[in-house]
Short mmCIF file of C-alpha atoms in Angstrom, two decimals:
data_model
loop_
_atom_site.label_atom_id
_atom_site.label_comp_id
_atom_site.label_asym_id
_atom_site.label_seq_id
_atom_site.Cartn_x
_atom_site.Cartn_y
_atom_site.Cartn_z
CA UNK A 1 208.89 337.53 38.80
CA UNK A 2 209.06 333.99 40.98
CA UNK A 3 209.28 336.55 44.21
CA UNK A 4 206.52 338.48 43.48
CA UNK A 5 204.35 335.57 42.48
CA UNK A 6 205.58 333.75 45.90
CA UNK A 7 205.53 336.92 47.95
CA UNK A 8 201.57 337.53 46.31
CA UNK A 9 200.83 333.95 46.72
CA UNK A 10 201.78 333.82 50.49
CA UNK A 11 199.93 337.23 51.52
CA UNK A 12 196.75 335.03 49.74
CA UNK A 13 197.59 332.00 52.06
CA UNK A 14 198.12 333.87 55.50
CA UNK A 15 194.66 335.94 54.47
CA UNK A 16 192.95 332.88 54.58
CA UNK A 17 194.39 331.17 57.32
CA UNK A 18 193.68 334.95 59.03
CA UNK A 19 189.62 334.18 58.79
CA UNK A 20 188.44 332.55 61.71
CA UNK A 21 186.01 330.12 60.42
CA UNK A 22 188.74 328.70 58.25
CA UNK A 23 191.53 329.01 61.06
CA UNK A 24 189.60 327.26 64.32
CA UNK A 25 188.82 324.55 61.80
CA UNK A 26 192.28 323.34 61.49
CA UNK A 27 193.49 324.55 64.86
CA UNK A 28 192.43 324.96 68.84
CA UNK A 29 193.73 328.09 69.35
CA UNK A 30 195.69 331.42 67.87
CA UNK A 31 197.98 331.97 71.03
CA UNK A 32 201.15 330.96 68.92
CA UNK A 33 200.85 332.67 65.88
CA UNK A 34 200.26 336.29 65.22
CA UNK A 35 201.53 334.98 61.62
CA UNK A 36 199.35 332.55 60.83
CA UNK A 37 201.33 331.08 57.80
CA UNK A 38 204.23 329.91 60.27
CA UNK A 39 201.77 327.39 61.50
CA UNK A 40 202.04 325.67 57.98
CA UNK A 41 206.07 325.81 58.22
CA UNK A 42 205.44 324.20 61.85
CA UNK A 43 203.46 321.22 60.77
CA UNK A 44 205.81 320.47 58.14
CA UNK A 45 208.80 320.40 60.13
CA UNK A 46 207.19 318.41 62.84
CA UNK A 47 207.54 321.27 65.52
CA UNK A 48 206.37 319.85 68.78
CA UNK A 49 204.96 321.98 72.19
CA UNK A 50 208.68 321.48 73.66
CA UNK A 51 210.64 322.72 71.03
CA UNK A 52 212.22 325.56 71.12
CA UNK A 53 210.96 329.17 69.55
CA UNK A 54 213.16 329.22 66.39
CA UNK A 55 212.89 325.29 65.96
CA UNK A 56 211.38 325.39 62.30
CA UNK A 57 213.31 328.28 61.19
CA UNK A 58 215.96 326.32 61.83
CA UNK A 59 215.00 323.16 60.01
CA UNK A 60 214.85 325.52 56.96
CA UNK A 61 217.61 327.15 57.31
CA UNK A 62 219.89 324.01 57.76
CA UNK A 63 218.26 322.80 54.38
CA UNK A 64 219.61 325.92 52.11
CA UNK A 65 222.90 326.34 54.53
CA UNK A 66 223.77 322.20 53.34
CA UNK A 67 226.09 322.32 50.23
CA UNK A 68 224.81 318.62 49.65
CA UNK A 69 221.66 318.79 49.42
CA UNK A 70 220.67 322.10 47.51
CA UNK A 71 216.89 323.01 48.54
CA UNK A 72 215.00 324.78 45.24
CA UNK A 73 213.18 327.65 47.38
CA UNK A 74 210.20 327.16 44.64
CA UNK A 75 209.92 323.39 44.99
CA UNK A 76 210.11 323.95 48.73
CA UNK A 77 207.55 327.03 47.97
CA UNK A 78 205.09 324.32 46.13
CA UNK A 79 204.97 321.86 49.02
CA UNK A 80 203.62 324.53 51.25
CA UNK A 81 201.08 325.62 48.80
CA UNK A 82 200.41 322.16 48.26
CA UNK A 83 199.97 321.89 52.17
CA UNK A 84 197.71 324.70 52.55
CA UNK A 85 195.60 323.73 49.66
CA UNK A 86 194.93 320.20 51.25
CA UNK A 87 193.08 322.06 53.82
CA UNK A 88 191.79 324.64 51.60
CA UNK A 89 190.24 321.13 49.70
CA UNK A 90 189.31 320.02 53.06
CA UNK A 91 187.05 322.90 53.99
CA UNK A 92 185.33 323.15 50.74
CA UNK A 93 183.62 319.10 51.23
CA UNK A 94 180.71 319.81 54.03
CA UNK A 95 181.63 316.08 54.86
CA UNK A 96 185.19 316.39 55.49
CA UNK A 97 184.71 319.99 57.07
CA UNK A 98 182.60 318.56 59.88
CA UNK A 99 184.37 315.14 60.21
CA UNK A 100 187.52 316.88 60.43
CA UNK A 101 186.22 319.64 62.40
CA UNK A 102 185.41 317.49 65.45
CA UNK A 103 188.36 316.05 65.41
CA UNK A 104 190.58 318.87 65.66
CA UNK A 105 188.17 320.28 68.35
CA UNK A 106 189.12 316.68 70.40
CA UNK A 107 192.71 317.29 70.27
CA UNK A 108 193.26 314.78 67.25
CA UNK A 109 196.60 316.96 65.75
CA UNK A 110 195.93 318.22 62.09
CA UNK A 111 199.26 316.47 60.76
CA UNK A 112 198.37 313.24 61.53
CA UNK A 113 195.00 313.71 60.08
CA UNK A 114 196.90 314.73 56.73
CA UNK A 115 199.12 311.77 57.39
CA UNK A 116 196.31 309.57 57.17
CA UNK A 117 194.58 311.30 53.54
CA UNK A 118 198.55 310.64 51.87
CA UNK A 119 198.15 307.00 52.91
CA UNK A 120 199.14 304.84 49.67
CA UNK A 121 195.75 303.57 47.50
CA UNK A 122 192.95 306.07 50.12
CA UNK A 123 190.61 307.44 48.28
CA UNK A 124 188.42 310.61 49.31
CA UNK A 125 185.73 307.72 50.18
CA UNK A 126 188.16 305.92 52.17
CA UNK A 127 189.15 308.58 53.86
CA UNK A 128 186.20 309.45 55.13
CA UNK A 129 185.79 305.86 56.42
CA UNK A 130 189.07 306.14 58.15
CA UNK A 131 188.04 309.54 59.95
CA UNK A 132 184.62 308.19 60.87
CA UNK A 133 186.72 305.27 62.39
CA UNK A 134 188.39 307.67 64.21
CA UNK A 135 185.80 309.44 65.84
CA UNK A 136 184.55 306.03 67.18
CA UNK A 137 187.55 305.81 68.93
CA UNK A 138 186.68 309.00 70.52
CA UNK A 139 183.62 308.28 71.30
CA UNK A 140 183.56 304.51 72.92
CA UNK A 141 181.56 302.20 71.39
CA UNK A 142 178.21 303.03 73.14
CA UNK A 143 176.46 302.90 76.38
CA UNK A 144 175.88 306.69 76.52
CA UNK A 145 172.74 305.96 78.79
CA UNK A 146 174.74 305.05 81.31
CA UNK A 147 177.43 307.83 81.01
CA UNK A 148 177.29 310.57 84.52
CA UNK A 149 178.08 313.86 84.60
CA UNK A 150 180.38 313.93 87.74
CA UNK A 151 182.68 311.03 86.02
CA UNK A 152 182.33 310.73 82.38
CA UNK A 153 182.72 314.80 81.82
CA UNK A 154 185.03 314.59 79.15
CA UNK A 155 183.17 312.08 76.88
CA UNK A 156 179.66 313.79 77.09
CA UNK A 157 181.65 317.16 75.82
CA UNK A 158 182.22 314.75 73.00
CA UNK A 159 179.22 313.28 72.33
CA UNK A 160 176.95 316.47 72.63
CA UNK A 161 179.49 317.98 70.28
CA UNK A 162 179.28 315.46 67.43
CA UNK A 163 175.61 315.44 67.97
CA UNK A 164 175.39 318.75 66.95
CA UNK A 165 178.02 318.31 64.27
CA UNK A 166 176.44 315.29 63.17
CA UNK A 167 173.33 316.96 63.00
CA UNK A 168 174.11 319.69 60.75
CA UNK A 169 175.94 317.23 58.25
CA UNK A 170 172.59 315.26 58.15
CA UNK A 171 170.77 318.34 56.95
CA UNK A 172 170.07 319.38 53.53
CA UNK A 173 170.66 323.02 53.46
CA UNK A 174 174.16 322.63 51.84
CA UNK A 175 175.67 325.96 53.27
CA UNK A 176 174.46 325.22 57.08
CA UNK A 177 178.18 324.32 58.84
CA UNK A 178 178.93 324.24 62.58
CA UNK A 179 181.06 326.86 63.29
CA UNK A 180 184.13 325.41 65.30
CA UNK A 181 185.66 329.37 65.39
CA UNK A 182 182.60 330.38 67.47
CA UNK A 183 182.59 327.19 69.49
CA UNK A 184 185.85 327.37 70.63
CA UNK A 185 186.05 331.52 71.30
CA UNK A 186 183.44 331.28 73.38
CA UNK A 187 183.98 328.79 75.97
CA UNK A 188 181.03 325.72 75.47
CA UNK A 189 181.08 323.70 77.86
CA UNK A 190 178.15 321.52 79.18
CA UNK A 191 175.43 322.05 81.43
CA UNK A 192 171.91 320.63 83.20
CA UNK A 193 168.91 321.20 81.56
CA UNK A 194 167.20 321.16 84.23
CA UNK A 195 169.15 322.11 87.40
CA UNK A 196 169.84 320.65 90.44
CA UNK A 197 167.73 322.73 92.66
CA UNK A 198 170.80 323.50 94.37
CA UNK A 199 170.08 326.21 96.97
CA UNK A 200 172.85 329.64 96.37
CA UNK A 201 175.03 329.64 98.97
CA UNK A 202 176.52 332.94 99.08
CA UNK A 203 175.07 336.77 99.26
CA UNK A 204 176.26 337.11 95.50
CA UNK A 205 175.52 334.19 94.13
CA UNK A 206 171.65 334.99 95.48
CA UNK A 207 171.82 338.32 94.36
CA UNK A 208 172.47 337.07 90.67
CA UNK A 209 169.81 334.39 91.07
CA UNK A 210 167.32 337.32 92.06
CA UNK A 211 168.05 339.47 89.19
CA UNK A 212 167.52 336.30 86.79
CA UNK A 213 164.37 335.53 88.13
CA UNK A 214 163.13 339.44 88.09
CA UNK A 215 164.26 339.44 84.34
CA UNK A 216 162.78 336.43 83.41
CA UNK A 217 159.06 337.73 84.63
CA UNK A 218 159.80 341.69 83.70
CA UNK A 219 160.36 340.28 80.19
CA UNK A 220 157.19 338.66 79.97
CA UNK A 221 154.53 340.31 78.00
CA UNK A 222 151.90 339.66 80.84
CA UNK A 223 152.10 337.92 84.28
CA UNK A 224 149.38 335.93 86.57
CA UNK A 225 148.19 337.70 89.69
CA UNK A 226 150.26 335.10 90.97
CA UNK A 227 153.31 335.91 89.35
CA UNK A 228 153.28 339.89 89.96
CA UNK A 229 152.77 338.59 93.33
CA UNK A 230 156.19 336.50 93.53
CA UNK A 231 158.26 339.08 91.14
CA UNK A 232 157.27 341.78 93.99
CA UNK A 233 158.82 339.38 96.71
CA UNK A 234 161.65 338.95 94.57
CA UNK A 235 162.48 342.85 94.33
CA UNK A 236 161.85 343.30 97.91
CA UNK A 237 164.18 340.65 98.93
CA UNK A 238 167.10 342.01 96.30
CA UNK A 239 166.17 345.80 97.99
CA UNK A 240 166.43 344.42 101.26
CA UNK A 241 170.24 343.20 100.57
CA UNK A 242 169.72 340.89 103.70
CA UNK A 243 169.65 337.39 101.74
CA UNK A 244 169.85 335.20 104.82
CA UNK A 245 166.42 336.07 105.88
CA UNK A 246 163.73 334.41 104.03
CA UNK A 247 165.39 333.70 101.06
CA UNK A 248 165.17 330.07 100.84
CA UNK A 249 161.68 330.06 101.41
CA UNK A 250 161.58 332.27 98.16
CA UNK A 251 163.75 330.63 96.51
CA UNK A 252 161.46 327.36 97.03
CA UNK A 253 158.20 329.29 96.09
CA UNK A 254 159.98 329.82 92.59
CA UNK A 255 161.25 326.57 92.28
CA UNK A 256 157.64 325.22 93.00
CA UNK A 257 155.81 327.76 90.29
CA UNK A 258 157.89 325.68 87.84
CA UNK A 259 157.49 322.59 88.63
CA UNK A 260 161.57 322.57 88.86
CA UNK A 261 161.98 321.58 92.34
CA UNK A 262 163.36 317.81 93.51
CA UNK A 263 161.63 314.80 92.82
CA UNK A 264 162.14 310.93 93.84
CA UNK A 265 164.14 310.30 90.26
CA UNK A 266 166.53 312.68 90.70
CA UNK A 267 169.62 310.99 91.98
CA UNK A 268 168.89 308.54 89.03
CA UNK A 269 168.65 311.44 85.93
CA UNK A 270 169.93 314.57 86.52
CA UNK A 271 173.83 313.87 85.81
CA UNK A 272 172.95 311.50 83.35
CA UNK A 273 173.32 312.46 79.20
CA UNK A 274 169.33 313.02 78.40
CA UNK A 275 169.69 315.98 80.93
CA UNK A 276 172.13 317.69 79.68
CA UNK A 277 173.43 320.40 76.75
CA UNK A 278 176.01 322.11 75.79
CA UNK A 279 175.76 325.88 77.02
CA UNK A 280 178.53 329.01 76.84
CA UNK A 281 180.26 329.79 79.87
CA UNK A 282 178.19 333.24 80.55
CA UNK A 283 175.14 331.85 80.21
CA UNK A 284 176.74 328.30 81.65
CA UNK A 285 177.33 330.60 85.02
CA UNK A 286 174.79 333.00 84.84
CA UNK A 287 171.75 330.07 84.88
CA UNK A 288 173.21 327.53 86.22
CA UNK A 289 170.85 327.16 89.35
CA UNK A 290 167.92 328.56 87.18
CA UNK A 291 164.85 326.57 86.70
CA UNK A 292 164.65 325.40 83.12
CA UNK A 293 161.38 328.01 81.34
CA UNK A 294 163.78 330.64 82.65
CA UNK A 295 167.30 329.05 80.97
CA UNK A 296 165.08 328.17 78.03
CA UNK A 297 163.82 331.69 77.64
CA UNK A 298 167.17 333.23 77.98
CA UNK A 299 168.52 330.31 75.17
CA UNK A 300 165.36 331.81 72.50
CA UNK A 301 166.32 335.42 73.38
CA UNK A 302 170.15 335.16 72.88
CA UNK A 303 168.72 332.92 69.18
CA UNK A 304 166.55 336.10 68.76
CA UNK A 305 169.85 338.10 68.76
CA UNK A 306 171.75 336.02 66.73
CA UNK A 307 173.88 334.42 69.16
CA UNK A 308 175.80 331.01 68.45
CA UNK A 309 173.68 328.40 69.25
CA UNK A 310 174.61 324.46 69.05
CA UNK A 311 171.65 323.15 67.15
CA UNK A 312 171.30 319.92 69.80
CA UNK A 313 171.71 322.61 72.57
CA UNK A 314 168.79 325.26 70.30
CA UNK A 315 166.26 321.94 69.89
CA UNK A 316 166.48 320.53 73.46
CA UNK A 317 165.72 323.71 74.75
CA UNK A 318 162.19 323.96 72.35
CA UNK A 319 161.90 320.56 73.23
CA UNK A 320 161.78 319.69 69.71
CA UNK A 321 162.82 315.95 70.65
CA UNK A 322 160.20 315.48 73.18
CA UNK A 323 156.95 313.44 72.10
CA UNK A 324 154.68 314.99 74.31
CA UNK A 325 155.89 318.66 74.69
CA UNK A 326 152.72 319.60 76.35
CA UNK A 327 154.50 321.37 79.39
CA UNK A 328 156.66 323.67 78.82
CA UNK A 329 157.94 325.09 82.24
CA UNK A 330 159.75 322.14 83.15
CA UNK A 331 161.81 320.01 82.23
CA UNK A 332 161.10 316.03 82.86
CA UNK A 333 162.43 312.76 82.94
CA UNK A 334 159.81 311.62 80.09
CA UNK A 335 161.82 314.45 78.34
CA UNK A 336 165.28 313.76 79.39
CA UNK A 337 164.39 309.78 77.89
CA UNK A 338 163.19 311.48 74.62
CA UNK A 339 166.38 313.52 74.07
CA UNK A 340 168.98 310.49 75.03
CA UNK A 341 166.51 308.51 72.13
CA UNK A 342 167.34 311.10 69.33
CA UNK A 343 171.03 311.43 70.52
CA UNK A 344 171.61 307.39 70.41
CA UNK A 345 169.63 307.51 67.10
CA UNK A 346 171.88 310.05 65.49
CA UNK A 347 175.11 308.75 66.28
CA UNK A 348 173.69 305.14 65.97
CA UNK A 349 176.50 304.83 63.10
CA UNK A 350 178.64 305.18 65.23
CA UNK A 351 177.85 302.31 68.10
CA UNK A 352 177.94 299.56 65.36
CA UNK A 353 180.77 297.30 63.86
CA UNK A 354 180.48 299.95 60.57
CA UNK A 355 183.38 302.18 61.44
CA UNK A 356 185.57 299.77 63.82
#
């Protein structure tokens, strides 16, 4: 009867750990383990990236081999339930879901996080002080205005991230979670808003840049005189296949009809944090020389179709943090300054002496 409650018990466990919302939010990545369960038996024995295959299996089996210290397979069976059931617990609190969400999705490792919850006299509430304290330390301790694209990568993955996250925690819809499984499949990764007019440089890279703009205005319900007039130019130059001729001449008149072309303040916002999102890698590559009514078209079409969309990533591009969202073709720096305001307000937690 113990084996068939432990063998019933453990198809329950790996079930779980099988469903992808529940799996990406305790772990980066299902490479490892076609059996999901032996990720449990790895944490517990400590199993590092260097160890070898069988290293757990091992560890077990030295503990029933040892005449000296007799292991009770259902005491050892209860410690992995009771495992499992801490993150089970875990994924039930919205708080502690998205807290220790994010931090799994930085690298922080699961076991220490665990580690940290067993800690003599922590409460639930201290807990979540200690996570939140953690996530500081991911973060820095503010400054984000000043944070650039081309050196501070890394950290503005971060901070768009926990925007989002942080975000969705605020909100009062009780079942609205970030889902880390979807984040993590599909490749996020961050992008301009509004690009850096940076000409295509190759026959292919043109040719994709044609068919986004022909999309864009064949999509439309109606065009301007104007705008039949440039999406004809644009199918004659994709026809033609010869790219080298004319085609940054076109590729200016676009630019121009959306107000998305350089400007003095460029070097000064572009790479910094108010201009930029967090985009998947399709639509990352795809768009990523795009002007921004044609990016934010394609972001309300893919929401239209249920795609995974960050909520920071879905408002910036509706402008919903922008005061004055009279224009909607381009993207400005009155904008970008709106969007870094909401940001540094949301996480404002964060930058103070609260969590250190």
């Amino acid at each position: 009867l113990k084996k068939i409650q432990i063998a019933t018990e453990w198809d329950s466990i790996e079930k779980r750990l099988q469903e992808p919302a529940f799996w990406y939010f305790i772990s980066n990545s299902d490479q490892r383990y076609p059996t999901r369960i032996e990720y449990i038996f790895d944490l517990m024995k400590g199993k590092k990236e260097s160890d070898e295959a069988f290293f757990t299996f091992h560890q077990f089996a030295a503990e029933f081999r040892d005449g000296a210290s007799q292991v009770d397979a259902e005491l050892l069976w209860q410690q992995v339930k009771g495992y499992f059931l801490t993150f089970e617990e875990w994924f039930q609190d919205k708080e502690l879901y998205h807290l220790i969400g994010f931090l799994v999705a930085c690298g922080e490792p699961v076991k220490e996080l665990k580690a940290l919850s067993e800690q003599k006299n922590t409460t639930k509430t201290e807990f979540k002080k200690l996570l939140r304290s953690r996530i500081q330390a991911q973060i820095g301790s503010g400054g984000i205005e000043e944070l650039n694209y081309r050196s501070d990568a890394a950290l503005i993955r971060k901070i768009l991230l926990l925007f989002s996250v942080e975000t969705l925690l605020a909100s009062t819809e009780a079942e609205v979670r970030f889902p880390f499984d979807r984040y993590k499949k599909e490749r996020w990764d961050i992008e301009h808003i509004r690009s850096q007019a940076e000409l295509p440089s190759t026959p292919k890279a043109q040719a994709e840049w044609l068919n986004i703009i022909i999309d864009y205005f064949t999509q439309q319900p109606s065009n301007t005189e104007q705008e039949q007039c440039l999406l004809t130019q644009l199918q004659q130059q994709l026809e033609s296949g010869n790219f080298e001729k004319d085609f940054q001449d076109l590729y200016s008149k676009v630019m121009h009809h959306f107000n998305d072309g350089s400007d003095k303040t460029k070097d000064s916002w572009l790479d910094m944090l108010g201009n930029l999102a967090l985009l998947d890698t399709t639509t990352n590559r795809s768009y990523k020389n795009a002007p921004f009514q044609v990016k934010r078209d394609r972001i309300i079409r893919n929401d239209r179709q249920g795609a995974f969309m960050p909520i920071g990533t879905k408002n910036v591009f509706l402008k919903y943090y922008s005061k004055s969202a009279t224009n909607l073709l381009s993207w400005t720096h009155v904008d970008a300054e709106d969007y870094l305001k909401a940001i540094t307000e949301v996480l404002k937690p964060y930058f103070s002496e609260e969590h250190a």
